Short mmCIF file of C-alpha atoms in Angstrom, two decimals:
data_model
loop_
_atom_site.label_atom_id
_atom_site.label_comp_id
_atom_site.label_asym_id
_atom_site.label_seq_id
_atom_site.Cartn_x
_atom_site.Cartn_y
_atom_site.Cartn_z
CA MET A 21 30.11 17.23 -84.45
CA PRO A 22 29.36 18.70 -81.01
CA VAL A 23 28.48 16.34 -78.18
CA TRP A 24 26.62 17.28 -75.02
CA GLU A 25 27.93 15.43 -71.97
CA LYS A 26 25.07 14.74 -69.59
CA LEU A 27 26.05 15.63 -66.03
CA GLY A 28 22.89 14.32 -64.37
CA CYS A 29 19.49 15.26 -63.00
CA LEU A 30 19.98 18.45 -61.03
CA ILE A 31 16.51 19.34 -59.70
CA LYS A 32 13.70 17.00 -58.74
CA PRO A 33 10.23 17.81 -57.36
CA GLN A 34 10.34 18.56 -53.63
CA ALA A 35 7.37 17.38 -51.57
CA ASP A 36 8.30 19.73 -48.70
CA HIS A 37 8.04 22.81 -50.96
CA PRO A 38 4.38 23.37 -51.91
CA TRP A 39 5.21 25.21 -55.18
CA LEU A 40 7.43 22.31 -56.32
CA THR A 41 5.26 19.36 -55.30
CA SER A 42 5.24 18.05 -58.85
CA HIS A 43 7.31 18.89 -61.94
CA ALA A 44 10.23 21.29 -62.40
CA ALA A 45 9.55 22.41 -65.94
CA VAL A 46 11.08 24.82 -68.48
CA PRO A 47 14.36 25.75 -66.74
CA CYS A 48 15.65 29.29 -67.19
CA VAL A 49 19.20 29.80 -65.91
CA GLU A 50 20.85 32.94 -64.51
CA ILE A 51 24.48 33.13 -63.38
CA ARG A 52 24.56 35.50 -60.43
CA VAL A 53 27.67 36.14 -58.30
CA ALA A 54 30.81 34.21 -59.37
CA SER A 55 29.61 30.69 -60.26
CA ARG A 56 26.34 30.87 -58.32
CA MET A 57 23.62 29.53 -60.62
CA ARG A 58 19.92 30.28 -60.19
CA ILE A 59 17.52 28.04 -62.10
CA TYR A 60 14.02 29.42 -62.47
CA CYS A 61 11.54 26.65 -63.16
CA SER A 62 7.85 25.98 -62.95
CA GLY A 63 6.58 23.56 -60.35
CA ARG A 64 3.02 22.48 -59.75
CA ASP A 65 1.14 22.80 -56.51
CA SER A 66 -1.36 20.38 -55.01
CA GLN A 67 -4.04 21.75 -57.37
CA ASN A 68 -1.82 21.02 -60.41
CA ARG A 69 -1.34 24.74 -61.10
CA SER A 70 2.08 25.93 -62.28
CA ARG A 71 4.00 28.47 -60.19
CA ILE A 72 7.41 29.99 -60.87
CA GLY A 73 10.16 29.55 -58.30
CA PHE A 74 13.88 28.98 -58.30
CA CYS A 75 16.66 26.75 -57.04
CA GLU A 76 20.31 27.76 -56.58
CA CYS A 77 23.62 25.92 -56.58
CA ASP A 78 27.29 26.43 -57.43
CA LEU A 79 27.98 25.66 -61.08
CA ASN A 80 31.46 24.48 -60.09
CA ASP A 81 29.80 21.84 -57.92
CA PRO A 82 26.23 21.65 -59.24
CA PHE A 83 25.37 18.42 -57.44
CA GLY A 84 26.49 19.72 -54.08
CA THR A 85 24.17 21.81 -51.94
CA LEU A 86 20.96 22.80 -53.71
CA THR A 87 18.95 25.66 -52.21
CA VAL A 88 15.23 25.67 -53.02
CA ALA A 89 13.22 28.88 -52.61
CA ASP A 90 10.65 28.63 -49.84
CA VAL A 91 7.97 30.44 -51.83
CA PRO A 92 7.43 31.04 -55.56
CA ILE A 93 8.29 34.38 -57.13
CA LEU A 94 5.16 34.37 -59.31
CA THR A 95 1.79 32.69 -58.76
CA PRO A 96 -1.32 32.34 -60.96
CA GLY A 97 -3.19 35.55 -61.76
CA ALA A 98 -6.61 36.71 -60.69
CA ILE A 99 -9.67 34.77 -61.79
CA GLY A 100 -10.53 35.54 -65.39
CA ASN A 101 -7.07 36.81 -66.29
CA PHE A 102 -4.95 35.18 -68.98
CA ASP A 103 -2.79 33.43 -66.36
CA ASP A 104 -5.35 32.33 -63.78
CA SER A 105 -4.62 28.63 -64.35
CA GLY A 106 -0.84 28.75 -64.08
CA VAL A 107 2.41 30.55 -64.91
CA MET A 108 5.67 29.21 -66.38
CA ALA A 109 8.97 31.10 -66.84
CA THR A 110 10.36 31.10 -70.38
CA TRP A 111 13.05 33.84 -70.74
CA LEU A 112 15.00 36.15 -68.42
CA LEU A 113 17.13 39.13 -69.40
CA ASP A 114 18.71 42.12 -67.66
CA TYR A 115 18.27 45.52 -69.28
CA GLU A 116 19.38 48.80 -67.70
CA GLY A 117 19.37 47.30 -64.21
CA ILE A 118 15.89 45.81 -64.50
CA GLN A 119 15.25 42.09 -64.89
CA TYR A 120 12.60 41.13 -67.41
CA LEU A 121 11.02 37.74 -66.81
CA TYR A 122 8.84 36.65 -69.70
CA TYR A 123 6.40 33.94 -68.75
CA ILE A 124 3.65 31.76 -70.15
CA GLY A 125 0.18 32.30 -68.76
CA TRP A 126 -2.32 29.45 -68.79
CA ASN A 127 -6.10 29.42 -69.13
CA LEU A 128 -8.09 26.21 -69.06
CA GLY A 129 -10.35 25.79 -72.06
CA VAL A 130 -13.70 24.28 -72.98
CA THR A 131 -13.46 23.11 -76.59
CA THR A 132 -9.67 22.74 -76.22
CA PRO A 133 -7.75 21.89 -73.05
CA PHE A 134 -5.96 25.25 -72.71
CA ARG A 135 -4.99 28.60 -74.16
CA ASN A 136 -1.64 30.34 -73.60
CA ALA A 137 -0.31 33.90 -73.83
CA LEU A 138 2.94 35.63 -72.88
CA GLY A 139 3.16 37.85 -69.83
CA LEU A 140 5.95 39.92 -68.29
CA ALA A 141 7.12 40.29 -64.70
CA VAL A 142 9.94 42.67 -63.72
CA SER A 143 12.36 42.91 -60.81
CA GLU A 144 14.11 46.10 -59.71
CA ASP A 145 15.84 44.54 -56.68
CA GLY A 146 18.09 42.00 -58.36
CA GLY A 147 15.60 39.17 -58.49
CA THR A 148 14.47 39.22 -54.87
CA THR A 149 10.93 40.07 -55.92
CA PHE A 150 9.11 40.12 -59.25
CA ASN A 151 5.95 42.06 -60.04
CA ARG A 152 3.69 41.79 -63.05
CA TYR A 153 4.20 44.53 -65.60
CA ALA A 154 0.46 44.34 -66.26
CA ASP A 155 -2.47 42.09 -65.46
CA GLY A 156 -2.86 41.33 -69.17
CA PRO A 157 -0.48 39.65 -71.63
CA ILE A 158 2.11 41.46 -73.75
CA LEU A 159 1.67 38.93 -76.57
CA ASP A 160 -1.54 37.06 -77.28
CA ARG A 161 -3.18 35.33 -80.22
CA SER A 162 -3.60 37.45 -83.34
CA ILE A 163 -4.24 37.23 -87.06
CA TYR A 164 -0.80 35.60 -87.33
CA ASP A 165 -1.19 33.37 -84.26
CA PRO A 166 -4.82 32.25 -84.31
CA CYS A 167 -4.81 29.84 -81.36
CA PHE A 168 -2.23 30.99 -78.76
CA VAL A 169 1.38 32.04 -78.17
CA ALA A 170 3.83 30.67 -75.61
CA SER A 171 7.56 30.10 -74.97
CA CYS A 172 10.05 32.61 -76.34
CA ALA A 173 13.71 33.66 -76.59
CA ILE A 174 14.79 37.32 -76.81
CA LEU A 175 18.00 39.07 -77.84
CA ILE A 176 18.59 42.84 -77.83
CA GLU A 177 20.73 44.01 -80.75
CA ASN A 178 21.50 47.69 -81.40
CA GLY A 179 18.41 48.75 -79.48
CA LEU A 180 16.15 46.28 -81.31
CA TRP A 181 14.43 43.62 -79.22
CA ARG A 182 14.18 40.41 -81.24
CA MET A 183 11.85 37.61 -80.17
CA TRP A 184 11.47 34.05 -81.41
CA TYR A 185 8.27 32.57 -80.03
CA LEU A 186 5.87 29.63 -80.12
CA SER A 187 2.85 30.24 -82.33
CA GLY A 188 -0.24 28.03 -82.06
CA VAL A 189 -1.63 27.75 -85.58
CA ARG A 190 -4.42 25.18 -85.29
CA TRP A 191 -6.08 22.39 -83.33
CA THR A 192 -7.08 19.06 -84.84
CA TYR A 193 -8.57 15.87 -83.50
CA HIS A 194 -6.27 12.92 -82.87
CA GLU A 195 -7.77 9.72 -81.49
CA ARG A 196 -10.90 11.75 -80.66
CA LYS A 197 -8.95 14.25 -78.56
CA PRO A 198 -7.89 17.82 -79.47
CA ARG A 199 -4.27 18.07 -80.60
CA HIS A 200 -2.41 21.39 -80.78
CA HIS A 201 -0.10 22.36 -83.66
CA TYR A 202 2.56 25.02 -83.07
CA HIS A 203 5.83 26.17 -84.57
CA LEU A 204 8.22 29.11 -84.09
CA LYS A 205 7.74 32.63 -85.43
CA TYR A 206 9.52 35.99 -85.11
CA ALA A 207 8.61 39.42 -83.66
CA GLU A 208 10.37 42.75 -82.99
CA SER A 209 10.05 45.54 -80.45
CA SER A 210 11.70 48.81 -79.46
CA ASP A 211 10.99 48.42 -75.75
CA GLY A 212 10.29 44.75 -74.96
CA ILE A 213 6.63 45.53 -74.31
CA SER A 214 4.92 46.29 -77.63
CA TRP A 215 5.74 43.72 -80.29
CA ARG A 216 5.42 43.86 -84.09
CA ARG A 217 4.49 40.66 -85.89
CA GLU A 218 4.22 39.84 -89.58
CA GLY A 219 3.78 36.08 -89.37
CA ARG A 220 7.42 35.27 -90.18
CA VAL A 221 7.99 31.53 -89.59
CA CYS A 222 11.48 30.61 -88.39
CA ILE A 223 11.24 26.90 -87.57
CA ASP A 224 8.46 25.08 -89.38
CA PHE A 225 7.19 21.50 -89.25
CA ALA A 226 9.65 19.10 -90.91
CA ASN A 227 7.03 16.50 -91.89
CA PRO A 228 3.31 15.70 -91.44
CA GLN A 229 4.01 13.71 -88.27
CA GLU A 230 5.61 16.69 -86.50
CA TYR A 231 3.09 18.89 -84.72
CA ALA A 232 4.82 20.70 -81.84
CA ILE A 233 7.94 22.91 -81.90
CA SER A 234 8.55 24.81 -78.68
CA ARG A 235 10.88 26.52 -76.20
CA PRO A 236 13.54 28.16 -78.37
CA THR A 237 16.84 29.21 -76.80
CA ILE A 238 19.32 31.27 -78.82
CA VAL A 239 23.05 32.03 -78.57
CA LYS A 240 24.86 34.28 -81.05
CA ASP A 241 28.46 33.29 -81.86
CA GLY A 242 29.98 36.07 -83.95
CA ASN A 243 27.67 36.43 -86.93
CA LEU A 244 26.10 33.02 -86.47
CA TYR A 245 22.82 32.53 -84.62
CA ARG A 246 22.38 29.13 -82.99
CA MET A 247 18.98 27.91 -81.81
CA TRP A 248 18.04 24.88 -79.75
CA TYR A 249 14.38 23.94 -79.32
CA SER A 250 11.99 21.06 -78.68
CA TYR A 251 10.22 19.25 -81.49
CA ARG A 252 7.69 16.48 -81.26
CA GLY A 253 6.22 13.79 -83.39
CA GLU A 254 5.90 10.63 -81.34
CA ALA A 255 7.82 12.12 -78.39
CA TYR A 256 9.81 15.27 -77.66
CA ARG A 257 13.42 15.58 -78.75
CA ILE A 258 15.80 18.55 -78.74
CA GLY A 259 16.59 20.08 -82.13
CA TYR A 260 19.16 22.54 -83.44
CA ALA A 261 19.20 25.18 -86.20
CA GLU A 262 21.52 27.88 -87.54
CA SER A 263 20.99 31.27 -89.16
CA GLY A 264 23.05 34.15 -90.50
CA ASP A 265 20.43 36.81 -89.78
CA GLY A 266 18.05 35.33 -87.20
CA LEU A 267 15.27 35.20 -89.78
CA SER A 268 16.06 32.39 -92.20
CA TRP A 269 17.00 29.20 -90.37
CA THR A 270 18.33 25.81 -91.44
CA ARG A 271 17.57 22.84 -89.23
CA HIS A 272 20.41 20.50 -88.28
CA ASP A 273 18.59 18.26 -85.82
CA GLN A 274 20.89 15.37 -86.67
CA ASN A 275 23.83 17.39 -85.32
CA VAL A 276 22.31 18.47 -82.02
CA GLY A 277 24.57 16.10 -80.06
CA ILE A 278 22.08 15.07 -77.37
CA THR A 279 19.24 12.56 -77.22
CA VAL A 280 17.39 10.36 -74.75
CA SER A 281 19.30 8.09 -72.36
CA ASP A 282 19.08 4.31 -72.39
CA ASP A 283 17.20 4.37 -69.09
CA GLY A 284 16.27 6.66 -66.24
CA TRP A 285 14.74 10.10 -65.84
CA ASP A 286 15.27 11.21 -69.49
CA ALA A 287 14.96 7.91 -71.37
CA GLN A 288 11.54 8.62 -72.90
CA MET A 289 11.84 12.25 -73.96
CA ILE A 290 14.03 15.34 -73.64
CA GLU A 291 12.72 18.87 -74.13
CA TYR A 292 12.64 22.57 -73.10
CA PRO A 293 16.38 23.34 -73.39
CA HIS A 294 18.03 26.49 -72.09
CA VAL A 295 21.60 27.01 -73.34
CA PHE A 296 24.00 29.38 -71.58
CA ASP A 297 27.72 30.11 -71.32
CA HIS A 298 29.92 30.42 -68.26
CA ALA A 299 33.70 30.39 -67.75
CA ASP A 300 34.57 29.15 -71.26
CA HIS A 301 32.00 26.37 -71.12
CA ARG A 302 28.60 26.03 -72.76
CA TYR A 303 25.84 24.36 -70.76
CA MET A 304 22.31 23.17 -71.36
CA ALA A 305 19.58 22.84 -68.75
CA TYR A 306 16.71 20.69 -69.96
CA ASN A 307 13.75 18.53 -68.97
CA GLY A 308 13.30 14.78 -69.37
CA ASN A 309 10.35 12.42 -69.16
CA ASP A 310 6.77 13.65 -68.89
CA TYR A 311 7.32 17.37 -69.57
CA GLY A 312 9.38 18.10 -66.48
CA LYS A 313 7.79 15.67 -64.04
CA THR A 314 11.15 13.96 -63.48
CA GLY A 315 13.07 17.20 -63.05
CA VAL A 316 15.79 19.35 -64.61
CA GLY A 317 19.04 17.98 -66.01
CA LEU A 318 22.34 19.65 -66.83
CA ALA A 319 24.66 18.95 -69.77
CA ARG A 320 27.96 20.49 -70.89
CA LEU A 321 29.11 20.86 -74.48
CA ARG A 322 32.17 18.87 -75.46
CA ALA A 323 33.58 19.50 -78.94
CA ILE A 324 35.30 16.63 -80.78
#
């Protein structure tokens, strides 16, 4: 059974950086030159609106010097747009010299607290600047996703763009407050912009108490697809599933090899994993208590 060795809390909110005043949520890791690691994450400003920025460190010494970007690389959109209440990074990939940053756009709601959709920002200068591909979303609610869509993972295989994404399927009332219900579905594209959906469910609710499955991250080892994700009943935990084709998945949450700590920054919940490989090691960046309010942690896989 694999075991993730927790290395510690890597990023905490920074009061002297306005975009990172509170939270450092949904980490998205990029290895740049040598072992230089850039972690895109979503901090909140003084108005509680999410903005996307990044921190950098050396993966060989991750708890050494941490550089925090002075300004965010993406801020909330114009009033009335799908992302006017906040933006959160969810997946980054490099294709033909262009970096594609898929992000969650937030709108505040009336009958429900919020509505999400997926947007795209691109960089043609190696990540120095990112610009919106469009003012509108590339993936929004549909006949298959009636309430909203959010976090995603994307692989490109033989020219086919494959996406696993969060699909909001309904709202209910729980203790007189609206409660969202979402799981993970599948979509395909030929260009990363226009996506085809048929309502294919990949990770569904395991029991009536489970109501939120989010933030997939996928690694393909040979012919085996491995997915890590968040799932929530009483509190968020990180789950794990396997597939031979990326479509039909079997959950193995009991074998994920990581859970909450006995005390500290990730003792109440763990969620929003991003798994990546570097120099013969597999790592996981993840959030702890209160949906990223306590920061971003780093773990390394240790097989036994």
